[in-house]
PDB file of C-alpha atoms in Angstrom:
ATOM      1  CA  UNK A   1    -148.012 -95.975 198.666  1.00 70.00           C
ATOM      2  CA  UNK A   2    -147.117 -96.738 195.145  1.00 82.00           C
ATOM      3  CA  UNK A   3    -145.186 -99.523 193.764  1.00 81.00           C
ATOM      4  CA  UNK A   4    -142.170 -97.922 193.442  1.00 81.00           C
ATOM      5  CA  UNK A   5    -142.301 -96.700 197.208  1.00 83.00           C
ATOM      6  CA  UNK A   6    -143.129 -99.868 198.463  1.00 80.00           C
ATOM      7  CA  UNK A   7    -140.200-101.438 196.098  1.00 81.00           C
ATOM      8  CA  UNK A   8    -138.106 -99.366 197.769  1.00 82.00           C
ATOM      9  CA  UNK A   9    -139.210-100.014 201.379  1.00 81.00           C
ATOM     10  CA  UNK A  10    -138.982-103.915 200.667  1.00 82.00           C
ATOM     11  CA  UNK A  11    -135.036-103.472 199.186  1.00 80.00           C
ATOM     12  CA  UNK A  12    -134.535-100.945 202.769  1.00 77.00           C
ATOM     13  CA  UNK A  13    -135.781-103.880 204.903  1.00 77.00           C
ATOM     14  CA  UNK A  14    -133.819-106.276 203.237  1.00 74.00           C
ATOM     15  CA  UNK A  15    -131.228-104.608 203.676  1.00 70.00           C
ATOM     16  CA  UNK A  16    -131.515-104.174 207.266  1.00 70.00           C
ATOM     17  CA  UNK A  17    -131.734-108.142 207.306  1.00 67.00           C
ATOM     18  CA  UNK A  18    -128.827-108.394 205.582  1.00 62.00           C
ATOM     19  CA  UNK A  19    -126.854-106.014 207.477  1.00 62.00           C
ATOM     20  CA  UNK A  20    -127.957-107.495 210.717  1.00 63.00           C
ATOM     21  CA  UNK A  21    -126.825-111.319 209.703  1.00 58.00           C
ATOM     22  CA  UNK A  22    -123.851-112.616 212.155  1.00 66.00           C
ATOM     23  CA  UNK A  23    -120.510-112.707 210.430  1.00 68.00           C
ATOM     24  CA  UNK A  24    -118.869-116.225 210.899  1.00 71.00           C
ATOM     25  CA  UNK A  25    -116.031-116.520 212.762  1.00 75.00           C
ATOM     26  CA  UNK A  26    -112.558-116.668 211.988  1.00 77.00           C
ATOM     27  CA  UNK A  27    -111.046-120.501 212.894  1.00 74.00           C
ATOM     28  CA  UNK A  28    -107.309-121.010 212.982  1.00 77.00           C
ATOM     29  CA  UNK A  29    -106.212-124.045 210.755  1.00 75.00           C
ATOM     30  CA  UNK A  30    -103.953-125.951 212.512  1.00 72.00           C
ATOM     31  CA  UNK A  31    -102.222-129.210 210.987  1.00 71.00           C
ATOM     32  CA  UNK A  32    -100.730-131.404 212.894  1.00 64.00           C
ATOM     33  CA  UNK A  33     -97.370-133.045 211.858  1.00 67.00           C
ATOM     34  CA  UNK A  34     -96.702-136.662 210.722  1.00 58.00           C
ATOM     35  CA  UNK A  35     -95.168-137.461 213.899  1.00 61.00           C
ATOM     36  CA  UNK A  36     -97.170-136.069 216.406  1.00 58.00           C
ATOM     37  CA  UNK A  37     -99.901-138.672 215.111  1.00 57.00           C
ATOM     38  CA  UNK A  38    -100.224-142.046 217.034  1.00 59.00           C
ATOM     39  CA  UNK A  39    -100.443-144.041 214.221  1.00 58.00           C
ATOM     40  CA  UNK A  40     -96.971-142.586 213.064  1.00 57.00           C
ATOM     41  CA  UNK A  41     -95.377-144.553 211.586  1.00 61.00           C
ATOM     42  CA  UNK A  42     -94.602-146.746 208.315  1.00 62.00           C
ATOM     43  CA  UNK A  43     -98.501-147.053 207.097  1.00 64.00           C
ATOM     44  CA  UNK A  44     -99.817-144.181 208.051  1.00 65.00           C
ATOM     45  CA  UNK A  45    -101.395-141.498 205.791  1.00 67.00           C
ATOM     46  CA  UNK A  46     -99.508-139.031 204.872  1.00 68.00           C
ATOM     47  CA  UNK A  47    -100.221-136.239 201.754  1.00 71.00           C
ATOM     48  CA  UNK A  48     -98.183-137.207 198.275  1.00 68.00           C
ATOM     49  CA  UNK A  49     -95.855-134.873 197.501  1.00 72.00           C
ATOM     50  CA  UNK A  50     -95.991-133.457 194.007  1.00 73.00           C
ATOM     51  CA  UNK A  51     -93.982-135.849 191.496  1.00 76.00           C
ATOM     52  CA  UNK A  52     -96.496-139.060 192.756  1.00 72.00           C
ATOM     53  CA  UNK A  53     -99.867-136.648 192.641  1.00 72.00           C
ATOM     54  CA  UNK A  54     -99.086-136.025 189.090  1.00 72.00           C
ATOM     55  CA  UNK A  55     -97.888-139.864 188.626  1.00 70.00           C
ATOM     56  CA  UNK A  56    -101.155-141.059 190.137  1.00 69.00           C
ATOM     57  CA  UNK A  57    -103.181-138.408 187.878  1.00 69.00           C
ATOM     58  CA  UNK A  58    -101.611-139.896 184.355  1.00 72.00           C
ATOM     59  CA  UNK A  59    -102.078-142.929 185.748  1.00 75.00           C
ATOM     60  CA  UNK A  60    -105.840-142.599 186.318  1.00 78.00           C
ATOM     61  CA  UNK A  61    -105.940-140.762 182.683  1.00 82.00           C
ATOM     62  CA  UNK A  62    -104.672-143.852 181.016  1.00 83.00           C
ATOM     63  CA  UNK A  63    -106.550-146.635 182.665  1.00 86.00           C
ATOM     64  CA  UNK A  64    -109.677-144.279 181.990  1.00 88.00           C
ATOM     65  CA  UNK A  65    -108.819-143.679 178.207  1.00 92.00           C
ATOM     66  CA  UNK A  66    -108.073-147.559 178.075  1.00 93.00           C
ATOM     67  CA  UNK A  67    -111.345-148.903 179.255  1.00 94.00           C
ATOM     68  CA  UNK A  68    -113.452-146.331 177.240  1.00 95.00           C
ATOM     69  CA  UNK A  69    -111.529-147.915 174.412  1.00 96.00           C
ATOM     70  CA  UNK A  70    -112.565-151.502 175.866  1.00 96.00           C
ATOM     71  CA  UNK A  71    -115.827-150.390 175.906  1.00 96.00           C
ATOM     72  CA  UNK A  72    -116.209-149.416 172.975  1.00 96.00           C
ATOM     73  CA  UNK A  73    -114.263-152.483 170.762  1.00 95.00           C
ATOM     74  CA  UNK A  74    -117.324-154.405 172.518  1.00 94.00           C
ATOM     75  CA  UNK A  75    -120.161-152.460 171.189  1.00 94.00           C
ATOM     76  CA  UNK A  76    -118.172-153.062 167.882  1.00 93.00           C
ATOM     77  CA  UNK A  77    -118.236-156.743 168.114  1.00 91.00           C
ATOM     78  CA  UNK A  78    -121.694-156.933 169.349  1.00 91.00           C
ATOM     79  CA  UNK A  79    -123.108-154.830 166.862  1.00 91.00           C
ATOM     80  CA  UNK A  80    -121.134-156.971 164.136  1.00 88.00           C
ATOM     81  CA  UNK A  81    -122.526-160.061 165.407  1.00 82.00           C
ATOM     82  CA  UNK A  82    -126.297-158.458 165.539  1.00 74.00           C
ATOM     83  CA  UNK A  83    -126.199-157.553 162.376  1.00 61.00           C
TER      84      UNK A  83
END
Protein backbone atom coordinates (compact mmCIF):
# COMPACT_ATOMS: atom_id res chain seq x y z
CA UNK A 1 0.00 0.00 0.00
CA UNK A 2 1.37 3.43 -0.35
CA UNK A 3 1.43 6.20 2.05
CA UNK A 4 -1.29 7.92 0.87
CA UNK A 5 -3.54 4.66 0.99
CA UNK A 6 -2.56 3.81 4.25
CA UNK A 7 -3.15 7.69 5.32
CA UNK A 8 -6.33 7.23 4.26
CA UNK A 9 -7.15 3.87 5.92
CA UNK A 10 -5.74 5.32 9.34
CA UNK A 11 -8.23 8.73 8.99
CA UNK A 12 -11.29 5.74 7.92
CA UNK A 13 -10.51 3.90 11.20
CA UNK A 14 -10.45 6.83 13.14
CA UNK A 15 -13.25 7.70 12.11
CA UNK A 16 -15.04 4.63 12.87
CA UNK A 17 -13.65 5.24 16.55
CA UNK A 18 -14.98 8.36 16.61
CA UNK A 19 -18.27 7.59 15.32
CA UNK A 20 -18.63 4.69 17.64
CA UNK A 21 -17.81 6.89 21.01
CA UNK A 22 -21.05 6.99 23.47
CA UNK A 23 -22.77 10.33 23.44
CA UNK A 24 -23.22 11.62 27.11
CA UNK A 25 -26.36 11.90 28.41
CA UNK A 26 -28.66 14.59 28.78
CA UNK A 27 -29.14 15.52 32.87
CA UNK A 28 -31.99 17.76 33.90
CA UNK A 29 -30.75 20.74 36.13
CA UNK A 30 -32.87 21.07 38.82
CA UNK A 31 -32.43 23.92 41.58
CA UNK A 32 -33.93 23.74 44.48
CA UNK A 33 -35.54 26.86 46.13
CA UNK A 34 -34.35 28.84 49.21
CA UNK A 35 -36.99 27.42 51.24
CA UNK A 36 -37.14 24.01 50.51
CA UNK A 37 -33.49 23.91 52.11
CA UNK A 38 -33.19 22.87 55.85
CA UNK A 39 -30.92 25.32 56.72
CA UNK A 40 -33.52 28.00 55.47
CA UNK A 41 -33.40 30.48 57.03
CA UNK A 42 -31.62 33.93 58.07
CA UNK A 43 -27.80 32.63 57.40
CA UNK A 44 -28.15 30.55 54.86
CA UNK A 45 -26.55 30.86 51.37
CA UNK A 46 -28.33 32.22 49.04
CA UNK A 47 -27.00 33.69 45.28
CA UNK A 48 -26.49 37.81 45.30
CA UNK A 49 -28.66 39.34 43.19
CA UNK A 50 -27.16 41.72 40.68
CA UNK A 51 -26.70 45.33 42.34
CA UNK A 52 -24.37 43.48 45.40
CA UNK A 53 -22.38 41.11 42.63
CA UNK A 54 -21.34 44.23 40.97
CA UNK A 55 -20.85 46.04 44.55
CA UNK A 56 -18.68 43.16 45.71
CA UNK A 57 -16.71 43.21 42.19
CA UNK A 58 -15.65 47.19 42.61
CA UNK A 59 -15.07 46.41 45.84
CA UNK A 60 -12.48 43.67 45.19
CA UNK A 61 -11.07 46.10 42.24
CA UNK A 62 -10.24 48.75 44.73
CA UNK A 63 -8.75 46.89 47.61
CA UNK A 64 -6.65 45.11 44.74
CA UNK A 65 -5.54 48.46 43.03
CA UNK A 66 -4.85 49.76 46.70
CA UNK A 67 -2.46 47.15 47.89
CA UNK A 68 -0.53 46.98 44.51
CA UNK A 69 -0.08 50.64 45.30
CA UNK A 70 1.09 49.59 48.99
CA UNK A 71 3.31 47.41 47.50
CA UNK A 72 4.85 49.29 45.55
CA UNK A 73 5.42 52.76 47.93
CA UNK A 74 7.52 49.95 49.88
CA UNK A 75 9.86 48.93 47.22
CA UNK A 76 10.21 52.81 46.94
CA UNK A 77 11.28 53.31 50.44
CA UNK A 78 13.44 50.33 50.54
CA UNK A 79 15.20 51.03 47.54
CA UNK A 80 15.73 54.75 48.89
CA UNK A 81 17.13 53.53 52.00
CA UNK A 82 19.56 50.88 50.02
CA UNK A 83 20.85 53.24 48.12
Amino acid sequence: MTPKELARADALDAAEEESEAPQPAAVTAVTPDASASPEAGRMSRQALEGPAVEQVQQVSLGAGIALVGLGIGFLAFRMRRSG
